Coordinates of C-alpha atoms and ligand atoms in Angstrom, one line a residue:
M7 CA 0.0 0.0 0.0
T8 CA 1.3 3.4 -0.8
I9 CA 0.2 6.9 -0.1
D10 CA -0.2 7.4 -3.8
Q11 CA -3.6 5.8 -3.8
Y12 CA -4.9 8.7 -1.8
A13 CA -3.3 11.3 -4.0
N14 CA -4.9 13.1 -6.9
R15 CA -4.4 10.8 -9.9
F16 CA -3.3 13.6 -12.1
V17 CA -0.5 14.4 -9.7
C18 CA 0.7 10.8 -9.6
D19 CA 0.7 10.7 -13.4
L20 CA 2.9 13.8 -13.7
V21 CA 6.5 13.8 -14.6
A22 CA 8.1 16.6 -12.7
Y23 CA 9.6 19.5 -14.7
E24 CA 13.3 19.1 -15.0
P25 CA 15.1 22.4 -15.0
G26 CA 18.6 23.2 -16.2
K27 CA 21.2 21.7 -14.0
P28 CA 22.3 24.2 -11.3
I29 CA 25.9 25.5 -11.3
D30 CA 26.4 24.6 -7.6
E31 CA 25.2 21.1 -8.0
T32 CA 27.5 20.6 -11.0
A33 CA 30.5 22.0 -9.1
R34 CA 29.8 19.7 -6.1
E35 CA 29.5 16.6 -8.3
L36 CA 32.6 17.3 -10.4
G37 CA 34.7 18.9 -7.6
L38 CA 35.0 22.0 -9.7
D39 CA 35.1 25.7 -8.8
P40 CA 31.6 27.1 -9.5
S41 CA 33.2 30.1 -11.1
Q42 CA 34.7 27.9 -13.8
I43 CA 31.4 26.4 -14.9
V44 CA 29.5 27.8 -17.9
K45 CA 25.8 27.4 -17.6
V46 CA 24.0 27.9 -20.9
A47 CA 21.1 25.7 -20.1
S48 CA 18.2 28.0 -19.0
N49 CA 18.2 31.0 -21.4
E50 CA 19.3 33.3 -18.6
N51 CA 20.8 36.7 -19.3
P52 CA 24.6 36.3 -19.5
L53 CA 25.2 39.9 -18.5
G54 CA 23.5 39.4 -15.2
P55 CA 20.8 41.4 -13.6
S56 CA 19.9 44.9 -14.6
P57 CA 22.3 47.1 -12.6
L58 CA 19.4 49.5 -11.8
A59 CA 17.4 46.5 -10.4
K60 CA 20.3 45.6 -8.1
I61 CA 20.3 49.1 -6.6
A62 CA 16.5 49.1 -6.1
M63 CA 16.6 45.6 -4.6
R64 CA 19.2 46.6 -2.0
E65 CA 17.0 49.5 -1.0
A66 CA 14.0 47.3 -0.8
L67 CA 15.8 45.0 1.6
E68 CA 15.4 47.7 4.3
E69 CA 11.6 47.1 4.2
A70 CA 11.8 43.3 4.1
H71 CA 9.8 43.1 7.4
I72 CA 6.7 44.6 5.8
Y73 CA 4.4 42.5 3.6
P74 CA 4.6 43.4 -0.1
D75 CA 2.0 45.5 -1.8
G76 CA -0.3 42.6 -2.7
G77 CA -1.9 44.7 -5.4
G78 CA 1.5 45.4 -6.9
Y79 CA 0.4 49.0 -7.6
R80 CA 3.7 50.6 -8.6
L81 CA 4.9 47.8 -10.8
R82 CA 1.6 47.2 -12.5
S83 CA 1.1 50.9 -13.1
A84 CA 4.5 51.1 -14.7
I85 CA 3.8 48.1 -16.9
A86 CA 0.4 49.4 -17.9
D87 CA 1.9 52.8 -18.8
S88 CA 4.6 51.3 -20.9
F89 CA 2.0 49.6 -23.1
G90 CA -0.7 52.4 -22.9
M91 CA -3.0 50.1 -21.0
E92 CA -4.9 50.2 -17.7
L93 CA -3.9 48.9 -14.3
S94 CA -6.8 46.4 -14.7
N95 CA -5.2 44.8 -17.7
V96 CA -2.0 43.7 -15.8
V97 CA -1.6 40.6 -13.6
L98 CA 1.6 39.9 -11.8
G99 CA 2.9 36.4 -11.3
N100 CA 5.7 34.5 -9.5
G101 CA 7.4 34.1 -12.8
S102 CA 5.2 34.1 -15.9
N103 CA 4.9 30.4 -15.1
E104 CA 2.5 31.3 -12.3
I105 CA 0.3 33.1 -14.8
I106 CA 0.1 29.9 -16.8
E107 CA -1.0 28.1 -13.7
L108 CA -3.6 30.9 -12.9
L109 CA -5.0 30.5 -16.4
C110 CA -5.4 26.8 -15.9
H111 CA -6.9 27.3 -12.4
T112 CA -9.4 29.7 -14.0
F113 CA -10.4 27.9 -17.2
L114 CA -9.5 24.2 -17.0
N115 CA -11.3 21.2 -15.6
R116 CA -11.7 17.5 -16.4
D117 CA -13.9 18.3 -19.4
A118 CA -11.7 21.0 -20.9
E119 CA -9.1 20.9 -23.6
L120 CA -5.9 22.8 -23.9
I121 CA -4.2 23.1 -27.3
A122 CA -0.5 23.6 -27.9
A123 CA 2.1 22.8 -30.5
K124 CA 4.1 19.5 -30.5
H125 CA 7.4 21.1 -29.6
A126 CA 6.0 23.9 -27.4
F127 CA 7.2 24.8 -23.9
V128 CA 6.5 21.7 -21.7
V129 CA 4.9 23.6 -18.8
Y130 CA 1.6 23.8 -20.8
K131 CA 1.4 20.0 -20.9
L132 CA 2.4 19.7 -17.2
M133 CA -0.4 22.1 -16.3
A134 CA -3.0 20.5 -18.5
T135 CA -2.2 17.2 -16.8
L136 CA -2.2 18.6 -13.3
F137 CA -5.7 20.0 -13.9
G138 CA -7.0 16.8 -15.4
A139 CA -7.7 18.5 -18.7
K140 CA -7.1 17.0 -22.2
Y141 CA -3.9 18.0 -23.7
V142 CA -4.2 18.4 -27.5
E143 CA -0.9 18.4 -29.3
V144 CA -0.8 19.8 -32.8
P145 CA 2.0 18.9 -35.2
D146 CA 4.5 21.7 -36.0
P147 CA 6.2 21.0 -39.3
G148 CA 9.7 22.6 -39.4
F149 CA 9.3 23.3 -35.7
V150 CA 7.0 26.3 -36.4
H151 CA 3.6 26.4 -34.8
D152 CA 0.9 25.6 -37.4
L153 CA -1.7 28.0 -36.4
D154 CA -4.2 26.9 -39.1
A155 CA -4.0 23.3 -37.8
M156 CA -4.3 24.7 -34.2
A157 CA -7.5 26.5 -35.2
D158 CA -8.8 23.3 -36.8
A159 CA -8.2 21.5 -33.5
I160 CA -10.5 23.9 -31.5
T161 CA -13.7 22.1 -30.3
D162 CA -16.6 23.2 -28.0
K163 CA -14.4 21.9 -25.1
T164 CA -11.3 24.0 -25.9
R165 CA -10.6 26.6 -23.3
L166 CA -7.0 27.5 -23.7
V167 CA -4.7 27.7 -26.7
F168 CA -1.0 28.4 -26.0
I169 CA 1.2 30.0 -28.6
A170 CA 4.8 30.5 -27.5
N171 CA 6.2 33.2 -29.7
P172 CA 9.1 32.9 -30.1
N173 CA 8.8 29.3 -28.9
N174 CA 11.1 27.6 -26.4
P175 CA 12.9 25.2 -27.2
T176 CA 12.7 25.7 -31.0
G177 CA 13.3 29.5 -31.2
T178 CA 10.8 29.8 -34.0
M179 CA 8.3 32.6 -34.4
V180 CA 4.9 32.8 -36.1
S181 CA 4.1 35.8 -38.3
Q182 CA 1.6 38.6 -37.8
Q183 CA -0.3 37.3 -40.8
A184 CA -0.6 33.8 -39.3
I185 CA -1.7 35.2 -36.0
D186 CA -4.4 37.4 -37.7
R187 CA -5.7 34.6 -39.7
F188 CA -5.8 32.4 -36.6
M189 CA -7.5 35.1 -34.4
A190 CA -10.2 35.5 -37.0
R191 CA -11.2 31.9 -36.5
V192 CA -11.1 31.8 -32.6
P193 CA -14.5 31.5 -31.0
A194 CA -15.5 33.4 -27.8
H195 CA -15.3 30.4 -25.5
V196 CA -11.5 30.1 -26.1
I197 CA -8.8 32.0 -24.4
V198 CA -5.6 32.5 -26.5
V199 CA -2.4 32.8 -24.6
F200 CA 0.6 34.3 -26.3
D201 CA 3.7 33.4 -24.3
E202 CA 6.2 36.1 -25.2
A203 CA 9.0 35.3 -22.8
Y204 CA 11.5 36.2 -25.6
F205 CA 9.6 39.1 -27.1
E206 CA 12.4 41.5 -26.7
F207 CA 15.0 39.5 -28.7
P208 CA 13.6 39.5 -32.3
D209 CA 13.9 42.7 -34.4
S210 CA 10.3 42.9 -35.4
P211 CA 8.0 40.6 -33.4
P212 CA 4.3 40.4 -34.3
D213 CA 1.8 42.4 -32.3
A214 CA -0.5 40.2 -30.2
L215 CA -1.3 42.9 -27.7
K216 CA -3.6 44.5 -30.2
Y217 CA -6.1 41.7 -29.4
V218 CA -5.9 42.5 -25.7
R219 CA -6.6 46.1 -26.6
E220 CA -9.6 45.0 -28.7
G221 CA -11.0 43.2 -25.6
R222 CA -10.6 39.7 -27.1
N223 CA -10.1 36.7 -24.8
V224 CA -6.4 36.9 -25.0
C225 CA -3.6 36.9 -22.4
V226 CA -0.1 38.0 -23.4
L227 CA 2.7 36.7 -21.1
R228 CA 5.9 38.5 -20.5
T229 CA 8.7 37.9 -18.0
F230 CA 11.6 39.6 -16.2
S231 CA 13.6 36.3 -16.3
K232 CA 15.2 36.7 -19.7
I233 CA 15.9 40.1 -21.2
H234 CA 16.0 41.8 -17.7
G235 CA 18.2 39.2 -16.1
L236 CA 16.1 38.6 -13.1
A237 CA 15.3 34.9 -13.3
A238 CA 16.1 34.3 -9.6
L239 CA 13.4 36.8 -8.5
R240 CA 10.5 34.9 -10.1
V241 CA 8.5 37.8 -11.6
G242 CA 6.5 37.9 -14.8
Y243 CA 3.1 39.3 -15.9
G244 CA 0.1 38.8 -18.0
L245 CA -1.6 41.5 -20.1
A246 CA -5.2 40.6 -20.6
S247 CA -8.6 42.1 -21.3
K248 CA -10.1 43.4 -18.1
S249 CA -12.6 40.6 -17.8
V250 CA -9.9 37.9 -18.2
A251 CA -7.5 39.7 -15.9
T252 CA -10.1 40.1 -13.2
L253 CA -10.6 36.4 -13.1
L254 CA -6.9 35.7 -12.9
Q255 CA -6.6 38.1 -9.9
K256 CA -9.1 36.0 -8.0
A257 CA -7.0 32.8 -8.6
R258 CA -3.7 34.0 -7.2
Q259 CA -2.3 34.0 -3.7
P260 CA -2.4 37.4 -1.8
F261 CA 1.3 38.1 -1.9
N262 CA 2.4 36.1 -4.9
V263 CA 5.2 38.5 -5.9
N264 CA 7.6 39.5 -3.2
A265 CA 8.6 43.0 -2.5
I266 CA 12.2 42.7 -3.5
A267 CA 11.1 41.3 -6.8
Q268 CA 8.6 44.1 -7.4
A269 CA 11.3 46.7 -6.7
G270 CA 13.8 45.0 -8.9
A271 CA 11.4 44.6 -11.7
L272 CA 10.2 48.2 -11.5
A273 CA 13.7 49.4 -11.9
A274 CA 14.6 46.9 -14.6
L275 CA 11.6 48.0 -16.7
A276 CA 13.2 51.5 -17.1
D277 CA 16.8 50.1 -17.6
T278 CA 16.8 50.5 -21.4
E279 CA 20.6 50.5 -21.4
H280 CA 20.7 47.0 -20.0
I281 CA 18.0 45.8 -22.4
E282 CA 19.9 47.2 -25.4
K283 CA 23.2 45.7 -24.2
T284 CA 21.6 42.3 -23.8
R285 CA 20.1 42.5 -27.2
S286 CA 23.4 43.4 -28.8
V287 CA 25.4 40.7 -27.0
N288 CA 22.7 38.2 -28.0
R289 CA 22.8 39.3 -31.7
A290 CA 26.6 39.0 -31.8
G291 CA 26.5 35.6 -30.1
M292 CA 23.8 34.3 -32.4
A293 CA 25.9 35.3 -35.4
F294 CA 28.9 33.6 -34.0
Y295 CA 27.1 30.3 -33.5
E296 CA 25.3 30.5 -36.9
E297 CA 28.6 30.8 -38.6
A298 CA 30.4 28.2 -36.5
L299 CA 27.6 25.7 -36.9
A300 CA 27.3 26.2 -40.6
A301 CA 31.1 25.7 -40.9
R302 CA 30.8 22.4 -39.1
N303 CA 27.7 21.3 -41.0
L304 CA 25.8 21.0 -37.8
E305 CA 22.0 21.3 -38.3
Y306 CA 20.3 23.9 -36.1
V307 CA 16.9 25.6 -36.1
P308 CA 17.2 29.4 -37.0
S309 CA 16.2 31.2 -33.8
F310 CA 14.5 34.5 -32.9
A311 CA 15.3 34.1 -29.3
N312 CA 18.4 33.8 -27.1
F313 CA 19.1 30.1 -27.6
L314 CA 19.7 27.6 -30.3
L315 CA 18.4 24.1 -30.9
I316 CA 21.3 22.1 -32.3
K317 CA 21.2 18.6 -33.8
T318 CA 24.2 16.8 -32.3
G319 CA 23.0 13.2 -32.2
D320 CA 22.4 11.6 -28.8
G321 CA 21.7 14.8 -26.8
D322 CA 21.7 13.0 -23.4
R323 CA 25.2 11.9 -24.1
V324 CA 26.4 15.2 -25.4
F325 CA 24.9 16.9 -22.3
R326 CA 26.7 14.5 -20.0
D327 CA 30.0 14.7 -21.8
M328 CA 29.9 18.5 -21.9
L329 CA 29.0 18.6 -18.3
K330 CA 32.2 16.7 -17.4
Q331 CA 34.1 19.6 -18.9
G332 CA 32.1 22.1 -16.9
V333 CA 29.7 23.3 -19.6
I334 CA 26.0 22.9 -18.8
V335 CA 23.7 22.7 -21.8
R336 CA 20.2 21.3 -22.0
A337 CA 19.4 17.8 -23.4
M338 CA 16.1 17.7 -25.2
S339 CA 14.8 14.2 -24.8
S340 CA 12.0 15.4 -22.6
Y341 CA 10.9 17.4 -25.7
K342 CA 10.9 14.3 -27.8
L343 CA 14.1 15.5 -29.5
P344 CA 16.7 13.0 -28.3
D345 CA 19.2 14.0 -31.0
W346 CA 19.2 17.6 -30.1
V347 CA 20.6 19.9 -27.4
R348 CA 19.6 23.5 -26.6
I349 CA 22.3 26.0 -25.9
S350 CA 21.6 29.5 -24.6
I351 CA 23.6 32.4 -26.2
G352 CA 26.2 33.6 -23.7
T353 CA 28.9 36.2 -23.5
E354 CA 31.6 35.9 -26.2
P355 CA 34.0 33.9 -23.9
Q356 CA 31.2 31.6 -22.8
N357 CA 30.2 31.0 -26.4
R358 CA 33.8 30.2 -27.4
R359 CA 34.2 27.8 -24.5
C360 CA 30.9 26.1 -25.1
L361 CA 31.8 25.6 -28.8
E362 CA 35.2 24.3 -28.0
V363 CA 33.8 21.7 -25.6
L364 CA 31.1 20.8 -28.0
D365 CA 33.7 20.2 -30.7
S366 CA 35.8 18.0 -28.4
V367 CA 32.8 16.0 -27.4
L368 CA 31.6 15.5 -30.9
A369 CA 35.2 14.6 -32.1
A370 CA 35.5 12.0 -29.3
T371 CA 32.1 10.5 -30.3
A372 CA 33.1 10.3 -33.9
A373 CA 36.4 8.6 -33.0
A374 CA 34.7 6.1 -30.7
Ligands
LIG422 C1 11.7 31.1 -19.8 C2 10.3 31.0 -20.2 C3 9.2 31.6 -19.5 C4 9.5 32.4 -18.3 O1 9.2 31.8 -17.1 P1 9.3 32.6 -15.8 O2 8.4 31.8 -14.9 O3 8.8 34.0 -16.1 O4 10.7 32.6 -15.3 C5 7.9 31.4 -19.9 N1 7.7 30.8 -21.1 C6 8.6 30.3 -21.8 C7 8.3 29.7 -23.1 C8 10.0 30.4 -21.4 O5 10.9 29.8 -22.2

């Protein structure tokens, strides 16, 4: 007899999310100095946190004995202003991942269906499973979301459709035209979620916010974890029509975003210098990898984000072998891509090191 029989079946059925391997853990296991390890496994900002955010967070520490502003007034107002929206359109989350959960709390049940692309971010599937909903996976030829096929998959039971744009782990992006054609077909009982965690990286991303402004049942997700370099803080937000946002507010915990995170995020939002630097380092790193991979005849998926999906053969092994040399990448078997690894774009020295180690691992495999 096990306690499992008393647990929610959907929880028992879950396979827990496996994050990028932490630097400290790797250092402990390999007996290495943490400072020598290169982690390019979680699409974090290689330049670190926004410097303005660091200053604001240090100040906020002085008030750490006071509960945070549960309504997140200052941060939500600043976000709303930056998009010409109202406070009532903005929902804060403990990472944008929490907004995904709030959407599921609000709209999913055992009769509901959630639609996502075959190689979409795995958290959508985890959440659908957790809430006992049916997960409907739509093929994505060439690793690009097929929005026509996703519209075809909508039924009376569909409640949520997730479009990660650019998508993780593929780095692909759908066009404005594809989005517009899709939105023209979406009925009123369906909420469309545009997960735009990497929105700031492409040069001309499509505009999904216009559908929020039109009052459609749309939620656009953004995060402070990537371009702003604040992944450790866990802060993200949803931009939604007032009616959707009001429901999401009811589903969250009273103080879901801590005060240090709110202060850091508020400062980061205004740190255009850090944003521009990050974009520029990413652009240079992406060009470096594209050239290097082409020269090696290594297949990769052209990416609009801050990472690349690379076909190395046996990704689990490449991950393990690179790890031994202190470089942490992400194996993709949990994404049904056993022959691929995902590598985040780092600083120039990190990129060089990572490529050097990848070369040595692939050479050793070829020689074996
Ligand atoms: C990184 C990422 C997020 C951000 O998650 P947070 O909870 O905000 O850190 C969301 N969606 C996708 C697709 C991502 O890759």
